[in-house]
Coordinates of C-alpha atoms in Angstrom, one line a residue:
X1 CA -111.2 -31.4 -49.3
X2 CA -109.0 -28.5 -48.5
X3 CA -108.2 -28.1 -44.8
X4 CA -108.6 -24.6 -43.6
X5 CA -105.5 -23.2 -41.9
X6 CA -106.0 -20.6 -39.2
X7 CA -103.4 -17.9 -39.1
X8 CA -103.2 -16.3 -35.6
X9 CA -102.4 -12.7 -36.4
X10 CA -103.5 -11.6 -32.9
X11 CA -102.5 -8.0 -33.2
X12 CA -101.9 -5.8 -36.3
X13 CA -98.1 -5.6 -35.8
X14 CA -96.7 -8.2 -38.2
X15 CA -98.1 -10.6 -40.7
X16 CA -96.2 -13.5 -39.0
X17 CA -97.8 -16.9 -38.4
X18 CA -97.1 -18.1 -34.9
X19 CA -96.4 -21.6 -36.1
X20 CA -93.5 -20.5 -38.3
X21 CA -90.2 -22.3 -38.2
X22 CA -88.0 -21.5 -35.3
X23 CA -91.0 -20.4 -33.0
X24 CA -91.4 -22.2 -29.7
X25 CA -94.6 -22.8 -27.8
X26 CA -92.8 -21.2 -24.8
X27 CA -93.4 -24.1 -22.5
X28 CA -94.1 -27.7 -22.1
X29 CA -96.6 -29.1 -19.6
X30 CA -96.7 -26.5 -16.9
X31 CA -98.2 -29.1 -14.6
X32 CA -94.7 -30.6 -14.6
X33 CA -92.3 -27.7 -15.2
X34 CA -93.9 -24.4 -14.3
X35 CA -92.4 -21.3 -15.9
X36 CA -89.7 -23.3 -17.6
X37 CA -89.7 -22.4 -21.3
X38 CA -87.7 -24.0 -24.1
X39 CA -85.4 -21.3 -25.4
X40 CA -84.2 -21.9 -28.9
X41 CA -81.3 -20.1 -30.5
X42 CA -83.4 -19.0 -33.4
X43 CA -86.4 -16.9 -32.9
X44 CA -88.6 -14.3 -34.6
X45 CA -89.1 -11.2 -32.5
X46 CA -92.5 -10.3 -33.9
X47 CA -93.7 -13.9 -33.7
X48 CA -92.6 -14.1 -30.1
X49 CA -94.2 -10.7 -29.4
X50 CA -97.5 -11.9 -30.9
X51 CA -97.3 -15.1 -28.9
X52 CA -97.3 -13.1 -25.6
X53 CA -100.6 -11.6 -26.7
X54 CA -101.9 -14.8 -28.1
X55 CA -101.8 -16.5 -24.7
X56 CA -104.9 -14.5 -23.8
X57 CA -106.7 -15.4 -27.0
X58 CA -106.2 -19.1 -27.5
X59 CA -104.8 -22.2 -25.8
X60 CA -102.2 -23.2 -28.4
X61 CA -100.7 -22.3 -31.8
X62 CA -103.2 -24.3 -33.8
X63 CA -102.5 -27.3 -36.0
X64 CA -104.5 -26.3 -39.1
X65 CA -107.5 -28.4 -38.5
X66 CA -111.0 -27.1 -38.2
X67 CA -111.8 -29.3 -35.2
X68 CA -109.0 -27.8 -33.1
X69 CA -108.7 -24.4 -34.6
X70 CA -106.4 -22.1 -32.7
X71 CA -106.5 -24.3 -29.6
X72 CA -104.6 -27.2 -31.3
X73 CA -101.1 -28.0 -30.0
X74 CA -102.0 -26.4 -26.6
X75 CA -99.2 -25.1 -24.4
X76 CA -100.8 -26.7 -21.4
X77 CA -101.3 -30.4 -21.9
X78 CA -103.3 -33.2 -20.2
X79 CA -106.8 -32.0 -21.2
X80 CA -108.9 -33.5 -24.0
X81 CA -111.3 -30.6 -24.5
X82 CA -110.0 -28.1 -27.0
X83 CA -110.0 -24.6 -25.5
X84 CA -110.3 -25.9 -21.9
X85 CA -106.9 -24.4 -20.9
X86 CA -107.7 -21.0 -22.4
X87 CA -106.7 -18.4 -19.9
X88 CA -109.8 -16.2 -20.1
X89 CA -112.1 -19.3 -20.1
X90 CA -110.6 -20.6 -16.8
X91 CA -110.5 -17.0 -15.3
X92 CA -114.3 -16.9 -16.1
X93 CA -115.0 -20.4 -14.6
X94 CA -113.1 -19.6 -11.3
X95 CA -114.6 -16.2 -10.9
X96 CA -118.2 -16.8 -12.0
X97 CA -119.2 -20.4 -11.3
X98 CA -118.1 -20.0 -7.7
X99 CA -120.5 -17.1 -7.1
X100 CA -124.1 -15.9 -7.2
X101 CA -124.1 -15.3 -10.9
X102 CA -123.4 -18.4 -12.9
X103 CA -124.0 -22.2 -12.7
X104 CA -123.1 -24.9 -15.2
X105 CA -124.9 -28.1 -16.2
X106 CA -121.8 -30.0 -17.2
X107 CA -120.5 -32.8 -15.0
X108 CA -116.9 -32.4 -16.3
X109 CA -114.3 -32.9 -13.6
X110 CA -113.9 -29.6 -11.9
X111 CA -117.2 -27.9 -12.8
X112 CA -119.2 -29.3 -9.9
X113 CA -116.4 -28.2 -7.5
X114 CA -116.8 -24.7 -8.8
X115 CA -120.6 -24.8 -8.7
X116 CA -120.6 -26.0 -5.1
X117 CA -117.5 -24.3 -3.7
X118 CA -115.8 -27.6 -2.9
X119 CA -112.5 -27.0 -4.7
X120 CA -109.2 -28.1 -3.3
X121 CA -105.6 -28.7 -4.6
X122 CA -106.8 -31.4 -7.0
X123 CA -109.3 -29.2 -8.9
X124 CA -108.4 -29.8 -12.6
X125 CA -109.8 -26.4 -13.8
X126 CA -107.7 -24.5 -11.3
X127 CA -104.7 -26.6 -12.4
X128 CA -105.4 -25.5 -16.0
X129 CA -105.9 -21.9 -14.9
X130 CA -102.6 -21.9 -12.9
X131 CA -100.7 -23.5 -15.8
X132 CA -102.2 -21.2 -18.4
X133 CA -101.2 -18.1 -16.5
X134 CA -97.7 -19.3 -15.7
X135 CA -97.1 -20.4 -19.3
X136 CA -98.0 -16.9 -20.4
X137 CA -95.5 -15.5 -17.9
X138 CA -92.9 -17.8 -19.4
X139 CA -93.5 -16.4 -22.9
X140 CA -93.1 -12.9 -21.6
X141 CA -89.9 -13.8 -19.7
X142 CA -88.6 -15.4 -22.9
X143 CA -89.3 -12.3 -25.0
X144 CA -87.7 -10.1 -22.4
X145 CA -84.7 -12.4 -22.2
X146 CA -83.9 -12.3 -26.0
X147 CA -85.6 -9.1 -27.3
X148 CA -85.9 -6.5 -24.5
X149 CA -83.7 -4.1 -26.5
X150 CA -85.6 -4.5 -29.8
X151 CA -88.3 -1.8 -29.3
X152 CA -89.0 0.1 -26.1
X153 CA -92.8 0.2 -26.6
X154 CA -93.0 -3.5 -27.4
X155 CA -91.0 -4.3 -24.3
X156 CA -93.3 -2.2 -22.2
X157 CA -96.3 -4.0 -23.6
X158 CA -94.8 -7.4 -22.8
X159 CA -93.9 -6.3 -19.3
X160 CA -97.6 -5.2 -18.9
X161 CA -98.9 -8.5 -20.1
X162 CA -96.6 -10.2 -17.6
X163 CA -97.8 -7.9 -14.8
X164 CA -101.4 -8.6 -15.8
X165 CA -100.8 -12.4 -15.6
X166 CA -99.1 -12.0 -12.2
X167 CA -102.1 -10.0 -11.0
X168 CA -104.4 -12.9 -12.1
X169 CA -102.2 -15.4 -10.4
X170 CA -101.9 -13.4 -7.2
X171 CA -105.6 -12.7 -7.0
X172 CA -106.5 -16.3 -7.4
X173 CA -103.7 -18.1 -5.6
X174 CA -102.3 -15.6 -3.0
X175 CA -98.7 -16.5 -2.4
X176 CA -97.3 -17.2 -5.8
X177 CA -94.3 -18.5 -7.7
X178 CA -92.3 -15.5 -9.1
X179 CA -89.5 -15.0 -11.5
X180 CA -88.6 -12.4 -14.0
X181 CA -86.2 -14.7 -15.9
X182 CA -86.6 -18.2 -17.4
X183 CA -85.3 -19.8 -14.2
X184 CA -87.5 -21.8 -11.8
X185 CA -89.4 -19.4 -9.6
X186 CA -89.4 -18.9 -5.9
X187 CA -92.5 -18.1 -3.8
X188 CA -93.4 -14.6 -2.7
X189 CA -96.2 -13.4 -0.6
X190 CA -99.4 -11.8 -1.9
X191 CA -98.4 -8.4 -0.5
X192 CA -95.0 -8.7 -2.2
X193 CA -96.6 -9.6 -5.5
X194 CA -99.0 -6.6 -5.2
X195 CA -96.1 -4.3 -4.6
X196 CA -94.1 -5.6 -7.5
X197 CA -97.0 -5.4 -9.9
X198 CA -97.8 -1.8 -8.9
X199 CA -94.1 -0.8 -9.3
X200 CA -93.8 -2.5 -12.6
X201 CA -96.8 -0.7 -14.0
X202 CA -95.6 2.7 -12.8
X203 CA -92.2 2.1 -14.3
X204 CA -93.4 1.1 -17.7
X205 CA -96.3 3.6 -18.0
X206 CA -94.1 6.3 -19.8
X207 CA -93.0 3.8 -22.4
X208 CA -96.5 2.7 -23.4
X209 CA -98.4 4.4 -26.2
X210 CA -100.7 7.3 -25.3
X211 CA -104.2 6.3 -24.5
X212 CA -106.5 6.1 -27.6
X213 CA -109.5 4.0 -28.3
X214 CA -109.5 2.4 -31.7
X215 CA -111.6 0.3 -34.0
X216 CA -110.4 -3.0 -35.6
X217 CA -109.4 -1.3 -38.9
X218 CA -107.1 1.1 -37.1
X219 CA -103.4 0.4 -36.4
X220 CA -102.8 -0.7 -32.8
X221 CA -106.3 -2.1 -32.1
X222 CA -105.8 -4.9 -29.5
X223 CA -102.5 -3.5 -28.2
X224 CA -101.8 -2.2 -24.7
X225 CA -101.6 1.5 -24.0
X226 CA -101.4 3.8 -21.0
X227 CA -105.1 3.5 -20.3
X228 CA -104.7 -0.3 -19.7
X229 CA -102.0 0.5 -17.1
X230 CA -104.3 3.0 -15.3
X231 CA -107.2 0.5 -15.4
X232 CA -105.1 -2.3 -13.9
X233 CA -103.7 0.1 -11.2
X234 CA -107.2 1.2 -10.4
X235 CA -108.3 -2.5 -10.0
X236 CA -105.3 -3.3 -7.9
X237 CA -105.8 -0.4 -5.6
X238 CA -109.5 -1.1 -5.2
X239 CA -108.6 -4.5 -3.9
X240 CA -105.5 -3.5 -2.0
X241 CA -107.1 -4.2 1.4
X242 CA -107.8 -7.8 0.4
X243 CA -104.3 -8.3 -1.0
X244 CA -102.2 -6.4 1.6
X245 CA -104.4 -5.5 4.6
X246 CA -104.1 -1.8 3.8
X247 CA -106.8 0.1 1.9
X248 CA -105.8 2.4 -0.9
X249 CA -109.1 4.0 -1.9
X250 CA -107.6 7.4 -2.8
X251 CA -105.2 5.7 -5.3
X252 CA -108.1 3.6 -6.8
X253 CA -110.2 6.8 -7.3
X254 CA -107.2 8.6 -8.8
X255 CA -106.5 6.1 -11.5
X256 CA -110.2 5.4 -12.2
X257 CA -110.7 9.2 -12.7
X258 CA -107.8 9.3 -15.1
X259 CA -109.6 6.7 -17.3
X260 CA -113.0 8.4 -16.8
X261 CA -111.5 11.8 -18.0
X262 CA -110.1 10.3 -21.2
X263 CA -111.9 11.6 -24.3
X264 CA -110.2 9.1 -26.5
X265 CA -112.0 6.2 -24.8
X266 CA -115.7 6.6 -24.5
X267 CA -118.7 4.8 -22.9
X268 CA -120.6 3.4 -25.8
X269 CA -124.0 5.2 -26.0
X270 CA -124.9 4.3 -29.6
X271 CA -127.3 1.4 -30.3
X272 CA -127.6 -0.2 -33.7
X273 CA -128.7 1.9 -36.7
X274 CA -131.8 -0.3 -37.1
X275 CA -132.8 0.3 -33.5
X276 CA -132.8 -3.4 -32.7
X277 CA -129.7 -3.6 -30.4
X278 CA -129.1 -1.4 -27.4
X279 CA -125.9 0.5 -26.7
X280 CA -125.1 -2.0 -23.9
X281 CA -125.8 -5.1 -26.1
X282 CA -123.5 -3.6 -28.8
X283 CA -120.5 -4.2 -26.5
X284 CA -120.9 -8.0 -26.7
X285 CA -121.8 -8.6 -30.4
X286 CA -120.0 -9.9 -33.4
X287 CA -119.0 -6.5 -34.8
X288 CA -118.0 -4.9 -31.4
X289 CA -114.6 -4.2 -32.8
X290 CA -116.0 -2.4 -35.8
X291 CA -118.7 -0.1 -34.2
X292 CA -118.4 2.7 -31.6
X293 CA -118.5 0.0 -29.0
X294 CA -114.8 -0.5 -29.6
X295 CA -114.0 2.9 -28.1
X296 CA -115.1 1.5 -24.7
X297 CA -112.7 -1.4 -24.9
X298 CA -109.4 -1.1 -23.0
X299 CA -107.4 -4.2 -24.1
X300 CA -109.8 -6.1 -26.4
X301 CA -108.8 -9.7 -27.0
X302 CA -109.3 -10.4 -30.7
X303 CA -111.5 -13.1 -32.1
X304 CA -112.3 -13.5 -35.8
X305 CA -114.0 -16.5 -37.3
X306 CA -111.7 -16.4 -40.4
X307 CA -108.3 -15.7 -38.8
X308 CA -108.3 -15.9 -35.0
X309 CA -110.4 -18.7 -33.6
X310 CA -110.7 -20.9 -30.6
X311 CA -113.0 -22.4 -28.0
X312 CA -112.3 -20.0 -25.2
X313 CA -113.0 -16.3 -24.7
X314 CA -116.1 -15.1 -26.7
X315 CA -117.1 -18.4 -28.3
X316 CA -117.1 -20.1 -24.9
X317 CA -119.4 -17.4 -23.4
X318 CA -121.7 -17.4 -26.5
X319 CA -122.0 -21.1 -27.1
X320 CA -122.0 -22.3 -23.5
X321 CA -124.9 -20.0 -22.6
X322 CA -127.3 -21.3 -25.3
X323 CA -129.3 -24.4 -26.1
X324 CA -131.1 -25.2 -29.3
X325 CA -134.4 -23.6 -28.2
X326 CA -132.9 -20.1 -27.5
X327 CA -132.7 -17.5 -30.2
X328 CA -131.4 -14.0 -29.4
X329 CA -132.5 -12.4 -32.7
X330 CA -136.3 -12.1 -33.2
X331 CA -135.6 -11.6 -36.9
X332 CA -133.8 -15.0 -37.1
X333 CA -136.1 -17.4 -35.2
X334 CA -134.3 -20.4 -36.5
X335 CA -130.9 -19.1 -35.4
X336 CA -129.3 -19.2 -31.9
X337 CA -126.7 -16.6 -31.2
X338 CA -125.1 -15.8 -34.5
X339 CA -123.2 -19.1 -34.6
X340 CA -124.2 -22.7 -35.0
X341 CA -122.9 -23.5 -31.5
X342 CA -125.1 -24.2 -28.5
X343 CA -123.5 -26.2 -25.7
X344 CA -126.2 -26.1 -23.0
X345 CA -123.9 -25.2 -20.2
X346 CA -123.8 -21.9 -18.3
X347 CA -126.9 -20.0 -17.1
X348 CA -127.9 -17.6 -14.4
X349 CA -128.6 -18.4 -10.8
X350 CA -131.8 -16.8 -9.6
X351 CA -129.8 -14.5 -7.4
X352 CA -128.4 -12.8 -10.5
X353 CA -131.8 -12.3 -12.1
X354 CA -133.0 -10.9 -8.8
X355 CA -130.6 -7.9 -9.2
X356 CA -133.0 -6.8 -11.9
X357 CA -136.3 -8.4 -10.6
X358 CA -136.0 -8.1 -6.8
X359 CA -139.5 -9.6 -6.3
X360 CA -138.4 -12.8 -8.2
X361 CA -141.1 -12.1 -10.8
X362 CA -139.0 -12.2 -13.9
X363 CA -141.3 -13.2 -16.8
X364 CA -140.7 -16.3 -18.9
X365 CA -140.0 -14.4 -22.1
X366 CA -137.1 -14.2 -24.7
X367 CA -134.0 -12.1 -24.0
X368 CA -135.0 -9.4 -26.5
X369 CA -138.2 -8.7 -24.5
X370 CA -136.6 -8.9 -21.1
X371 CA -134.9 -5.5 -20.9
X372 CA -138.3 -3.7 -21.3
X373 CA -139.8 -5.9 -18.5
X374 CA -136.9 -5.1 -16.2
X375 CA -136.6 -1.5 -17.1
X376 CA -132.9 -2.0 -17.7
X377 CA -131.2 -2.7 -21.0
X378 CA -128.6 -4.9 -19.2
X379 CA -131.2 -7.6 -18.3
X380 CA -130.4 -9.9 -21.2
X381 CA -131.9 -13.1 -19.7
X382 CA -133.8 -15.8 -21.6
X383 CA -136.8 -16.9 -19.6
X384 CA -138.9 -18.7 -22.3
X385 CA -138.9 -22.4 -21.6
X386 CA -136.8 -21.9 -18.4
X387 CA -137.6 -21.8 -14.8
X388 CA -136.1 -19.2 -12.5
X389 CA -135.5 -21.7 -9.7
X390 CA -132.8 -24.4 -9.9
X391 CA -133.6 -27.8 -8.4
X392 CA -131.6 -29.9 -10.8
X393 CA -128.2 -28.3 -11.5
X394 CA -127.6 -30.6 -14.5
X395 CA -130.8 -29.4 -16.3
X396 CA -130.0 -26.4 -18.5
X397 CA -133.6 -25.1 -18.6
X398 CA -133.6 -24.7 -14.8
X399 CA -132.2 -21.3 -14.4
X400 CA -132.7 -18.4 -16.9
X401 CA -130.5 -18.4 -20.0
X402 CA -128.0 -15.5 -20.5
X403 CA -128.0 -13.9 -24.0
X404 CA -125.5 -11.2 -23.2
X405 CA -122.8 -12.5 -25.5
X406 CA -123.8 -13.1 -29.1
X407 CA -122.1 -13.3 -32.5
X408 CA -124.8 -11.5 -34.4
X409 CA -123.6 -8.2 -36.0
X410 CA -125.5 -5.0 -35.4
X411 CA -127.2 -5.3 -38.9
X412 CA -128.6 -8.7 -37.8
X413 CA -126.2 -10.8 -39.9
X414 CA -124.3 -13.7 -38.5
X415 CA -120.6 -14.5 -38.2
X416 CA -118.5 -15.2 -41.3
X417 CA -117.8 -18.8 -40.2
X418 CA -120.8 -20.0 -38.2
X419 CA -118.6 -22.5 -36.2
X420 CA -116.8 -19.6 -34.5
X421 CA -117.3 -16.0 -33.6
X422 CA -116.2 -12.5 -34.6
X423 CA -116.9 -11.0 -31.2
X424 CA -113.9 -9.6 -29.4
X425 CA -113.5 -10.1 -25.6
X426 CA -113.1 -6.7 -23.8
X427 CA -110.8 -7.5 -20.9
X428 CA -111.3 -4.0 -19.5
X429 CA -114.1 -1.6 -20.3
X430 CA -114.1 2.1 -19.5
X431 CA -117.3 1.4 -17.5
X432 CA -115.2 -0.3 -14.9
X433 CA -113.5 3.1 -14.1
X434 CA -116.9 4.6 -13.3
X435 CA -117.9 1.9 -10.8
X436 CA -114.4 1.9 -9.3
X437 CA -114.5 5.6 -8.7
X438 CA -118.0 5.5 -7.2
X439 CA -117.1 2.7 -4.8
X440 CA -113.7 4.1 -3.8
X441 CA -115.1 7.5 -3.0
X442 CA -118.1 6.0 -1.2
X443 CA -115.8 4.0 1.1
X444 CA -114.1 7.3 2.0
X445 CA -117.5 8.9 2.6
X446 CA -118.8 6.6 5.3
X447 CA -120.2 4.0 2.9
X448 CA -122.5 6.3 0.9
X449 CA -121.8 7.5 -2.7
X450 CA -120.6 11.0 -3.1
X451 CA -122.3 13.4 -5.5
X452 CA -119.5 12.7 -8.0
X453 CA -119.9 8.9 -7.5
X454 CA -123.7 9.2 -8.0
X455 CA -123.0 11.0 -11.3
X456 CA -120.6 8.2 -12.4
X457 CA -123.2 5.5 -11.6
X458 CA -125.9 7.6 -13.3
X459 CA -123.9 7.6 -16.5
X460 CA -124.0 3.8 -16.6
X461 CA -127.7 3.6 -15.6
X462 CA -128.7 6.2 -18.1
X463 CA -126.9 4.2 -20.8
X464 CA -129.0 1.2 -19.8
X465 CA -132.3 3.3 -19.6
X466 CA -132.6 2.3 -15.9
X467 CA -134.5 4.4 -13.4
X468 CA -132.6 7.3 -11.8
X469 CA -131.3 6.8 -8.3
X470 CA -130.3 9.7 -6.1
X471 CA -128.3 7.7 -3.5
X472 CA -126.3 4.5 -3.2
X473 CA -125.0 2.5 -0.3
X474 CA -122.1 0.2 -0.6
X475 CA -124.4 -2.8 -0.9
X476 CA -126.2 -1.0 -3.7
X477 CA -123.0 -0.3 -5.4
X478 CA -122.1 -4.0 -5.2
X479 CA -125.4 -4.8 -6.9
X480 CA -124.6 -2.3 -9.6
X481 CA -121.3 -4.1 -10.2
X482 CA -123.3 -7.2 -10.9
X483 CA -125.8 -5.5 -13.1
X484 CA -123.1 -3.9 -15.3
X485 CA -120.5 -6.7 -15.3
X486 CA -122.3 -10.0 -14.8
X487 CA -120.7 -12.9 -16.6
X488 CA -117.6 -10.9 -17.4
X489 CA -115.3 -12.9 -15.1
X490 CA -114.9 -10.7 -12.1
X491 CA -117.8 -11.5 -9.6
X492 CA -115.7 -13.5 -7.1
X493 CA -113.3 -10.6 -6.7
X494 CA -116.1 -8.2 -6.0
X495 CA -117.8 -10.4 -3.4
X496 CA -114.6 -11.0 -1.6
X497 CA -113.8 -7.3 -1.4
X498 CA -117.3 -6.7 0.1
X499 CA -116.9 -9.6 2.6
X500 CA -119.7 -11.6 1.0
X501 CA -117.9 -14.7 -0.3
X502 CA -116.1 -17.0 2.2
X503 CA -116.4 -17.0 5.9
X504 CA -118.7 -18.9 8.3
X505 CA -120.2 -15.6 9.5
X506 CA -120.8 -14.3 6.0
X507 CA -124.2 -12.6 5.8
X508 CA -124.8 -13.4 2.1
X509 CA -125.9 -16.7 0.6
X510 CA -127.0 -17.7 -2.8
X511 CA -128.7 -20.7 -4.3
X512 CA -126.4 -23.7 -4.2
X513 CA -123.6 -21.9 -2.4
X514 CA -121.6 -24.5 -0.5
X515 CA -123.4 -27.3 -2.3
X516 CA -127.0 -27.0 -0.9
X517 CA -129.9 -25.4 -2.6
X518 CA -130.7 -22.9 0.1
X519 CA -127.0 -22.0 0.3
X520 CA -124.5 -22.4 3.2
X521 CA -121.3 -20.7 4.1
X522 CA -117.8 -22.1 3.6
X523 CA -114.5 -21.3 5.3
X524 CA -112.8 -18.0 4.7
X525 CA -109.6 -19.6 3.6
X526 CA -111.4 -20.6 0.4
X527 CA -111.3 -16.9 -0.7
X528 CA -107.9 -17.9 -2.1
X529 CA -107.6 -21.0 -4.2
X530 CA -105.3 -23.9 -3.4
X531 CA -102.0 -24.1 -5.3
X532 CA -102.4 -27.2 -7.5
X533 CA -100.8 -30.3 -6.0
X534 CA -99.0 -30.9 -9.3
X535 CA -97.2 -27.5 -8.9
X536 CA -96.1 -28.3 -5.4
X537 CA -94.7 -31.6 -6.6
X538 CA -92.8 -30.0 -9.5
X539 CA -91.5 -27.0 -7.6
X540 CA -90.1 -27.6 -4.1
X541 CA -90.0 -23.8 -3.6
X542 CA -93.7 -23.6 -3.2
X543 CA -95.8 -24.0 0.1
X544 CA -99.5 -24.7 0.1
X545 CA -101.9 -21.9 1.1
X546 CA -103.4 -22.1 4.6
X547 CA -106.5 -24.3 5.0
X548 CA -105.6 -26.7 2.2
X549 CA -102.8 -28.6 3.9
X550 CA -104.0 -32.2 4.4

């Protein structure tokens, strides 16, 4: 039998396999030597450039086997689950399982700690997340060490990827290790990290390509451009008060408006030609890079079941949210989600479903019938065979299924290789700019949406065929963040910004918050995760975050 070899051509810049001779994996075990890459004297510029992008798409460089796919030979070692150390997968776990949106049946070490908000400096998933981010920073530092003069645009893109990784590290872990070279990092404060990231983005912006949405068959699809810089600046400024103590609502609104005003990136308003899939669902399907949905994507992370495969990113969100009884396509009742994978893991907490059914009366019907019942195309929940309430966290059918991410294509066909997916992961969507603008301007308007902010929210609600609202309070905007972006790996960040995550006086609880079904508060210091103990051991420059010191 011939073993299929997966070539990781992450971006359409060079037909270079990442596993070619002379390429390095950028790092060894980051639990031991954070941000300490192995620099070899021979290197391939394009291969190293692609590796910087590949850090977001897969956990390793692959070993040619079907079982490991692109997650074989992982950069971060010590885990026996292929894809577990994927950056986006652990970003999702830390920002969703800890909140009112998602809960997981799995008893893997680290999952219950997320479900119940009991994480500390030994949490293995946070260790994987920390190491995955810092190994990506190492790759970028290595590229900039040896190839910064090769091409100005490529260098700006690598600097952006490094800034994005530093943002993720700073958001999750507060005071972080920092270095722009391949030397051992020193620790800087969260506010200092914020300032550096902002300045870095402003400096590289002129060198980035002009903003232009693209489909997968167009040159440059999957690469960073100026819109990505504006989108990250908008997100940073929206959360500036959390990171620095100083609000920057005007700046957040400014950069969000720049993205909103782009005509080369567009909110997707086109459903499938056969009328089966809504414009919203098209954003999360197997051909989202080939349809007009691609024009909403600002930094799509590529997945292709024939060439770019792994167990993180899109496949993780598709497979982990389905069991063998769920079928997202009424025309394929024996199928699941466009793949053969159903992992019986993540599903919705009732608090998420209540954003669409405030009377807790969501019907027990399939996902393709749920939007009509909710009056909102975004309500992609699977209630048939499920209970809304969760008494037993380890029982997948307790809690509604989530069929938001699927691998079916808009014509109803399935993925090329049913073991994996063709659905790209949209790290940023233009829709985020609309909500950012609405929130930032509302905060400057006494907590109520301005007329311009209402118009921005109306654009998203109209796309979803949701009822028209003529006013929004801040709490209603927070609910709108959830309705538009649930299960996209950002909920923890939003709850913290609104003061509804950690804190013993927090006025918001959700089912199983703090480890009890009715929900209970936890200390505010847990708004920032603990720096993994292994990192403190390997780098004497680091000091643990307050509250976690034993």
